[in-house]
Amino acid sequence: MSAWSLLLAATAPEPSALFQPVPGGTQLDEPQSRDVLALALRHRLPGLAMAGLAGLDIRLTPAEADGLRTAALRDAMMVTRLTARMFALLDAFAAAGIPVRVLKGPPVAALAYKGGAGLRHLRDIDLLVPEMSFEAAHEIILGEGFRALLDIGRLSVAELPRFAHELPYIDEAGCIVELHAARSAHGRGAGQVDGFDGDPGGVLPVTGRPVPVDPPAEIFVNLCRHGASHAWVLLKWLADISHLIAAAPAVLDWNAIAARTRQSGSGRHVGLALALARDLHGVLPPEALAEFIDTVPAGLAQGLAAGLSDPGKGGPTPLQMARLEIRLATGVGAKTAALRDFVFAPTIQDARDWPLPRGLLWAARPALYVLRRRRAAA
């Protein structure tokens, strides 16, 4: 089997369904071991890959096995640090009376990975707050020893949600926190509420402590939209989908997810995630969601899957991401909104660099985009 096929088997919910262990185990040669390691690191899956390979009795050469083990240990240490920082921030927000929800990483790890949060690479903590609380939340994060990673120039913090859905921060230990005013850049235009005036939310235990999170249906749909917004360039995101499906029905209500998918206009986003999970991890789609696979443009899942196996492949360009978002949008109105946002919606960089009223920024953004590209080329 190829290194890519071995990694798919190792990171699937049921590894033995994709690779049948042999008596005495399988010893990979040095080139194949290097390829497996490179792919595991490129897709940010060292912990899950190491556990899966061990379960299949597949052995890397000593140097590559040590590299995978070191990366998995580094990930586990970062998960520990990020979790501690998350709890401190949640306590500070609660003391200030700011409602907050934790997105993506910790809730997904708690729902999907029976082997513990250490199996899942965690790069940052995503915190969603109401837009009216964004500035107060920003001050709390700074007070906890973080600094903003983005130069906002002349803009005030209160203005940021008008130009971006998140602001990243980092502390001295390298822990990253992203403060969100919306779940995604396309959230408001896709029928998604901000999380505090449309549903009751929920609580999940993370390392034994209750953490405020989205309802499970929102978590699943948001993961599908997030993966699509980045053209599914990381197998890590698809592993989340595959392991969540395998964890059901204990943690997910597929009928609720189908209803949320329709409400948010996310049928193609969810269908694409299900098609990729089926084709790469051998995970069959839930019956209640199977109809959404038929809405995915022909050849799209296969094209994205083909690019995943290249360890040197970079991320998509903004134009590629915009084209994908337009293809996945359902209906003329949603496609027009996606195209409008790409062409005209001003970014923080636009607002910072060009002191124009927001209405003029919308009108001038195509010209500003071309001008910035020409300056960069020069």
C-alpha positions as a printed NumPy array, in Angstrom:
array([[  0.   ,   0.   ,   0.   ],
       [  1.068,   3.588,  -0.579],
       [  2.034,   5.872,   2.294],
       [ -1.158,   7.828,   1.695],
       [ -3.334,   4.711,   1.929],
       [ -1.585,   3.725,   5.158],
       [ -2.215,   7.159,   6.658],
       [ -5.875,   7.018,   5.657],
       [ -6.226,   3.639,   7.36 ],
       [ -4.397,   4.804,  10.493],
       [ -6.584,   7.886,  10.897],
       [ -9.929,   6.25 ,  10.078],
       [-12.441,   5.423,  12.835],
       [-12.115,   1.733,  11.912],
       [ -8.515,   1.305,  10.677],
       [ -8.846,  -2.442,  10.077],
       [-11.605,  -1.777,   7.537],
       [ -9.006,  -0.165,   5.259],
       [ -5.953,  -2.267,   6.157],
       [ -5.973,  -5.846,   7.352],
       [ -3.175,  -6.431,   9.894],
       [ -0.89 ,  -9.352,   9.096],
       [  0.602, -11.833,  11.603],
       [  3.876, -10.466,  12.909],
       [  3.038,  -6.935,  11.79 ],
       [  4.246,  -4.837,   8.862],
       [  7.664,  -3.198,   8.785],
       [  7.875,  -0.266,   6.393],
       [ 11.106,   0.507,   4.581],
       [ 12.849,   3.856,   4.957],
       [ 11.344,   5.662,   1.917],
       [  7.814,   4.62 ,   2.82 ],
       [  8.375,   5.506,   6.477],
       [  9.589,   8.958,   5.482],
       [  6.519,   9.462,   3.298],
       [  4.126,   8.388,   6.051],
       [  5.815,  10.742,   8.513],
       [  5.788,  13.643,   6.046],
       [  2.089,  13.173,   5.317],
       [  1.183,  12.808,   9.012],
       [  2.972,  16.056,   9.827],
       [  1.624,  17.91 ,   6.793],
       [ -1.934,  16.984,   7.784],
       [ -1.323,  17.67 ,  11.526],
       [ -2.169,  14.135,  12.57 ],
       [  0.842,  12.788,  14.517],
       [ -1.086,  11.567,  17.573],
       [ -3.932,   9.939,  15.67 ],
       [ -1.554,   8.454,  13.08 ],
       [  0.738,   7.005,  15.764],
       [ -2.196,   5.379,  17.582],
       [ -3.666,   4.012,  14.36 ],
       [ -0.385,   2.599,  13.08 ],
       [  0.214,   0.892,  16.412],
       [ -3.273,  -0.642,  16.307],
       [ -2.558,  -2.011,  12.836],
       [  0.902,  -3.223,  13.908],
       [  2.566,  -1.135,  11.218],
       [  6.089,  -0.095,  12.18 ],
       [  8.095,   2.816,  10.833],
       [ 11.871,   2.789,  10.732],
       [ 13.409,   3.937,  14.072],
       [ 14.251,   7.504,  13.044],
       [ 10.818,   8.149,  11.525],
       [  9.026,   6.459,  14.456],
       [ 10.93 ,   8.758,  16.808],
       [  9.972,  11.778,  14.695],
       [  6.295,  10.827,  14.819],
       [  6.445,  10.174,  18.56 ],
       [  8.148,  13.53 ,  19.2  ],
       [  5.537,  15.386,  17.155],
       [  2.699,  13.597,  18.973],
       [  4.226,  14.485,  22.345],
       [  4.623,  18.111,  21.271],
       [  0.961,  18.176,  20.236],
       [ -0.125,  16.673,  23.561],
       [  1.843,  19.298,  25.472],
       [  0.273,  22.092,  23.419],
       [ -3.211,  20.663,  24.048],
       [ -2.485,  20.792,  27.783],
       [ -1.275,  24.401,  27.627],
       [ -4.136,  25.565,  25.41 ],
       [ -6.73 ,  23.857,  27.593],
       [ -5.383,  25.6  ,  30.698],
       [ -5.453,  28.957,  28.91 ],
       [ -8.993,  28.278,  27.709],
       [-10.208,  27.619,  31.244],
       [ -8.555,  30.827,  32.507],
       [-10.223,  32.873,  29.771],
       [-13.616,  31.263,  30.368],
       [-13.335,  32.137,  34.065],
       [-12.411,  35.734,  33.197],
       [-15.299,  36.063,  30.74 ],
       [-17.738,  34.626,  33.3  ],
       [-16.527,  37.087,  35.941],
       [-17.152,  39.942,  33.501],
       [-20.586,  38.622,  32.513],
       [-19.612,  38.001,  28.878],
       [-21.351,  35.006,  27.254],
       [-18.937,  32.842,  25.296],
       [-18.778,  29.558,  23.403],
       [-15.797,  27.413,  22.522],
       [-15.749,  26.451,  18.831],
       [-14.188,  23.569,  16.931],
       [-11.181,  21.914,  18.638],
       [-12.011,  21.025,  22.285],
       [-15.725,  20.28 ,  21.664],
       [-14.871,  18.096,  18.662],
       [-12.208,  16.212,  20.615],
       [-14.687,  15.606,  23.434],
       [-17.404,  14.364,  21.065],
       [-15.417,  12.375,  18.53 ],
       [-12.193,  10.944,  19.944],
       [-12.598,   8.16 ,  22.471],
       [ -8.84 ,   8.014,  22.959],
       [ -8.786,  11.508,  24.448],
       [ -8.072,  15.059,  23.366],
       [ -4.377,  14.26 ,  22.858],
       [ -5.237,  12.342,  19.687],
       [ -6.342,  15.56 ,  18.012],
       [ -3.911,  18.28 ,  16.995],
       [ -4.948,  21.572,  18.569],
       [ -3.428,  24.717,  17.09 ],
       [ -5.555,  27.334,  18.847],
       [ -8.656,  28.036,  20.898],
       [-11.61 ,  29.639,  19.115],
       [-13.94 ,  31.705,  21.307],
       [-17.254,  33.073,  20.032],
       [-18.78 ,  36.113,  21.764],
       [-21.67 ,  38.427,  20.864],
       [-20.534,  41.292,  18.668],
       [-21.581,  43.818,  21.321],
       [-19.105,  42.152,  23.732],
       [-16.194,  41.936,  21.291],
       [-14.268,  44.952,  22.634],
       [-14.679,  43.907,  26.28 ],
       [-13.571,  40.364,  25.424],
       [-10.539,  41.784,  23.618],
       [ -9.47 ,  43.686,  26.751],
       [ -9.824,  40.548,  28.877],
       [ -7.646,  38.531,  26.499],
       [ -4.955,  41.207,  26.598],
       [ -5.191,  41.221,  30.385],
       [ -4.501,  37.48 ,  30.422],
       [ -1.085,  38.008,  28.818],
       [ -1.908,  37.732,  25.109],
       [ -1.051,  40.186,  22.35 ],
       [ -2.931,  40.708,  19.098],
       [ -1.307,  39.113,  16.048],
       [ -2.984,  41.479,  13.611],
       [ -2.038,  45.116,  13.159],
       [ -5.36 ,  46.97 ,  13.034],
       [ -3.818,  50.405,  12.522],
       [ -6.328,  53.234,  12.778],
       [ -9.276,  50.899,  13.386],
       [-10.883,  50.548,  16.792],
       [-11.483,  47.067,  18.185],
       [-15.227,  47.724,  18.168],
       [-15.059,  48.193,  14.374],
       [-13.288,  44.901,  13.651],
       [-16.383,  42.661,  13.361],
       [-17.484,  44.823,  10.409],
       [-14.404,  43.725,   8.462],
       [-13.493,  40.261,   9.825],
       [-15.086,  37.472,  11.819],
       [-12.084,  36.829,  14.077],
       [ -9.022,  38.4  ,  15.676],
       [ -6.019,  36.197,  16.617],
       [ -3.808,  36.547,  19.706],
       [ -0.698,  34.783,  21.   ],
       [  1.018,  34.512,  24.39 ],
       [  4.686,  34.007,  25.297],
       [  4.307,  30.213,  25.277],
       [  2.995,  30.218,  21.7  ],
       [ -0.645,  29.564,  22.647],
       [ -2.999,  31.102,  20.092],
       [ -6.54 ,  32.289,  20.792],
       [ -8.94 ,  33.511,  18.11 ],
       [-11.789,  35.767,  19.198],
       [-14.836,  35.394,  16.948],
       [-17.791,  37.659,  16.319],
       [-19.199,  35.031,  13.929],
       [-18.485,  31.359,  13.336],
       [-17.061,  31.925,   9.869],
       [-16.446,  34.599,   7.273],
       [-19.574,  33.408,   5.443],
       [-21.678,  32.832,   8.557],
       [-23.999,  35.797,   8.475],
       [-24.762,  35.358,   4.806],
       [-25.562,  31.671,   5.21 ],
       [-28.413,  31.869,   7.674],
       [-26.167,  31.186,  10.652],
       [-26.922,  33.002,  13.901],
       [-24.116,  34.4  ,  16.004],
       [-24.741,  31.809,  18.692],
       [-26.553,  33.842,  21.314],
       [-29.975,  34.767,  20.002],
       [-31.104,  31.796,  17.954],
       [-30.462,  28.63 ,  19.989],
       [-29.869,  27.652,  23.612],
       [-26.328,  26.354,  23.182],
       [-25.01 ,  23.536,  25.308],
       [-22.285,  22.31 ,  27.625],
       [-19.69 ,  19.584,  27.078],
       [-17.167,  18.171,  29.563],
       [-13.566,  18.884,  28.522],
       [-11.061,  17.102,  30.785],
       [-13.826,  16.853,  33.371],
       [-14.893,  20.495,  33.316],
       [-18.095,  21.798,  31.674],
       [-17.417,  24.079,  28.701],
       [-20.027,  26.219,  26.885],
       [-20.388,  25.105,  23.271],
       [-22.72 ,  25.168,  20.287],
       [-25.478,  22.565,  19.96 ],
       [-24.072,  19.359,  18.388],
       [-25.949,  19.967,  15.121],
       [-24.316,  23.39 ,  14.781],
       [-20.9  ,  21.919,  15.603],
       [-21.208,  19.362,  12.794],
       [-22.513,  21.791,  10.153],
       [-19.914,  24.405,  11.091],
       [-17.115,  21.833,  10.721],
       [-18.356,  21.031,   7.219],
       [-18.455,  24.701,   6.288],
       [-15.032,  25.347,   7.844],
       [-13.399,  22.5  ,   5.924],
       [-14.946,  23.7  ,   2.68 ],
       [-13.822,  27.283,   3.334],
       [-10.231,  25.969,   3.295],
       [-10.807,  23.571,   0.367],
       [-10.322,  20.6  ,   2.728],
       [ -6.541,  20.862,   2.423],
       [ -5.963,  19.072,   5.765],
       [ -6.946,  15.473,   6.455],
       [ -7.169,  16.515,  10.117],
       [-10.48 ,  18.267,   9.418],
       [-11.879,  15.292,   7.553],
       [-10.824,  12.967,  10.393],
       [-13.045,  15.068,  12.674],
       [-16.026,  14.445,  10.394],
       [-15.292,  10.727,  10.062],
       [-14.856,  10.208,  13.799],
       [-17.979,  12.227,  14.619],
       [-20.035,  10.049,  12.275],
       [-18.573,   6.932,  13.872],
       [-19.342,   8.274,  17.37 ],
       [-23.046,   8.688,  16.541],
       [-25.755,   8.029,  17.585],
       [-24.347,   8.494,  21.068],
       [-23.537,  12.184,  20.509],
       [-25.388,  13.359,  17.379],
       [-28.997,  13.622,  16.212],
       [-28.87 ,  13.216,  12.441],
       [-32.388,  14.574,  11.935],
       [-31.436,  17.747,  13.808],
       [-28.289,  18.026,  11.681],
       [-30.337,  17.582,   8.48 ],
       [-32.697,  20.34 ,   9.617],
       [-29.804,  22.687,  10.482],
       [-28.163,  21.92 ,   7.138],
       [-31.274,  22.957,   5.236],
       [-31.88 ,  26.018,   7.413],
       [-28.348,  27.34 ,   6.864],
       [-28.181,  26.558,   3.138],
       [-25.262,  24.203,   3.773],
       [-26.423,  21.149,   1.819],
       [-23.459,  21.068,  -0.559],
       [-20.968,  21.806,   2.218],
       [-22.268,  18.89 ,   4.262],
       [-22.586,  16.668,   1.189],
       [-18.97 ,  17.355,   0.219],
       [-17.72 ,  16.453,   3.704],
       [-19.749,  13.227,   3.68 ],
       [-18.491,  12.28 ,   0.213],
       [-14.865,  12.801,   1.274],
       [-15.338,  10.815,   4.494],
       [-16.882,   7.979,   2.5  ],
       [-14.257,   7.939,  -0.226],
       [-11.173,   8.378,   1.964],
       [-12.055,   6.856,   5.351],
       [-14.696,   4.356,   4.256],
       [-17.316,   5.968,   6.516],
       [-20.858,   5.501,   5.25 ],
       [-23.056,   8.611,   5.408],
       [-25.992,   8.623,   7.82 ],
       [-29.243,   7.895,   6.01 ],
       [-30.752,  11.222,   7.08 ],
       [-27.913,  13.103,   5.364],
       [-27.282,  10.929,   2.3  ],
       [-29.401,  13.161,   0.034],
       [-26.908,  16.006,   0.408],
       [-24.156,  14.035,  -1.334],
       [-26.212,  14.119,  -4.531],
       [-26.124,  17.941,  -4.498],
       [-22.312,  18.135,  -4.713],
       [-21.023,  19.269,  -8.143],
       [-19.727,  16.32 , -10.159],
       [-16.036,  15.569,  -9.696],
       [-15.543,  18.093,  -6.88 ],
       [-14.905,  15.585,  -4.078],
       [-12.586,  13.516,  -6.255],
       [-10.585,  16.579,  -7.264],
       [-10.088,  17.745,  -3.678],
       [ -9.196,  14.237,  -2.501],
       [ -6.541,  13.893,  -5.192],
       [ -4.668,  16.931,  -3.888],
       [ -4.524,  15.703,  -0.292],
       [ -1.955,  12.993,  -0.949],
       [  0.795,  15.446,  -1.979],
       [  2.96 ,  16.184,   1.101],
       [  4.276,  19.368,  -0.49 ],
       [  0.95 ,  20.836,  -1.572],
       [  0.21 ,  24.283,  -0.188],
       [ -3.101,  25.859,   0.694],
       [ -5.559,  27.295,  -1.817],
       [ -5.344,  30.884,  -3.021],
       [ -8.102,  33.371,  -2.094],
       [ -9.421,  33.098,  -5.656],
       [ -9.586,  29.292,  -5.441],
       [-11.413,  29.485,  -2.11 ],
       [-13.887,  32.   ,  -3.513],
       [-14.563,  29.802,  -6.547],
       [-15.233,  26.832,  -4.276],
       [-17.567,  28.839,  -2.053],
       [-19.523,  29.979,  -5.114],
       [-19.775,  26.393,  -6.405],
       [-21.073,  25.205,  -3.04 ],
       [-23.56 ,  28.028,  -2.544],
       [-27.153,  26.921,  -3.097],
       [-29.287,  29.097,  -5.368],
       [-28.629,  32.248,  -7.338],
       [-28.996,  34.496,  -4.298],
       [-26.374,  32.653,  -2.255],
       [-23.962,  32.469,  -5.209],
       [-24.398,  36.191,  -5.855],
       [-23.748,  36.952,  -2.172],
       [-20.569,  34.828,  -2.21 ],
       [-19.316,  36.588,  -5.345],
       [-20.224,  40.001,  -3.911],
       [-18.331,  39.309,  -0.688],
       [-15.205,  38.209,  -2.559],
       [-15.168,  41.184,  -4.919],
       [-16.434,  43.999,  -2.725],
       [-16.332,  43.135,   1.008],
       [-13.469,  45.157,   2.546],
       [-10.988,  43.357,   4.777],
       [ -9.214,  44.629,   7.885],
       [ -6.171,  45.277,   5.693],
       [ -8.277,  47.442,   3.35 ],
       [ -9.784,  49.429,   6.219],
       [ -6.393,  49.82 ,   7.905],
       [ -4.508,  50.961,   4.799],
       [ -7.13 ,  53.175,   3.171],
       [ -8.824,  55.838,   5.357],
       [-12.154,  55.766,   3.563],
       [-15.747,  55.47 ,   4.848],
       [-16.932,  51.857,   4.799],
       [-19.383,  52.507,   1.955],
       [-16.581,  53.862,  -0.228],
       [-14.363,  50.913,   0.745],
       [-16.999,  48.548,  -0.639],
       [-17.129,  50.46 ,  -3.918],
       [-13.36 ,  50.902,  -4.217],
       [-12.238,  47.473,  -3.077],
       [-11.694,  45.906,  -6.545],
       [ -9.371,  48.764,  -7.477],
       [ -7.628,  48.623,  -4.092],
       [ -7.078,  44.873,  -4.516],
       [ -5.409,  45.377,  -7.905],
       [ -3.31 ,  48.253,  -6.554],
       [ -2.087,  46.178,  -3.611],
       [ -1.148,  43.294,  -5.898],
       [  0.847,  45.661,  -8.136],
       [  2.647,  47.141,  -5.145],
       [  3.496,  43.661,  -3.875],
       [  4.864,  42.651,  -7.277],
       [  7.011,  45.774,  -7.412]])
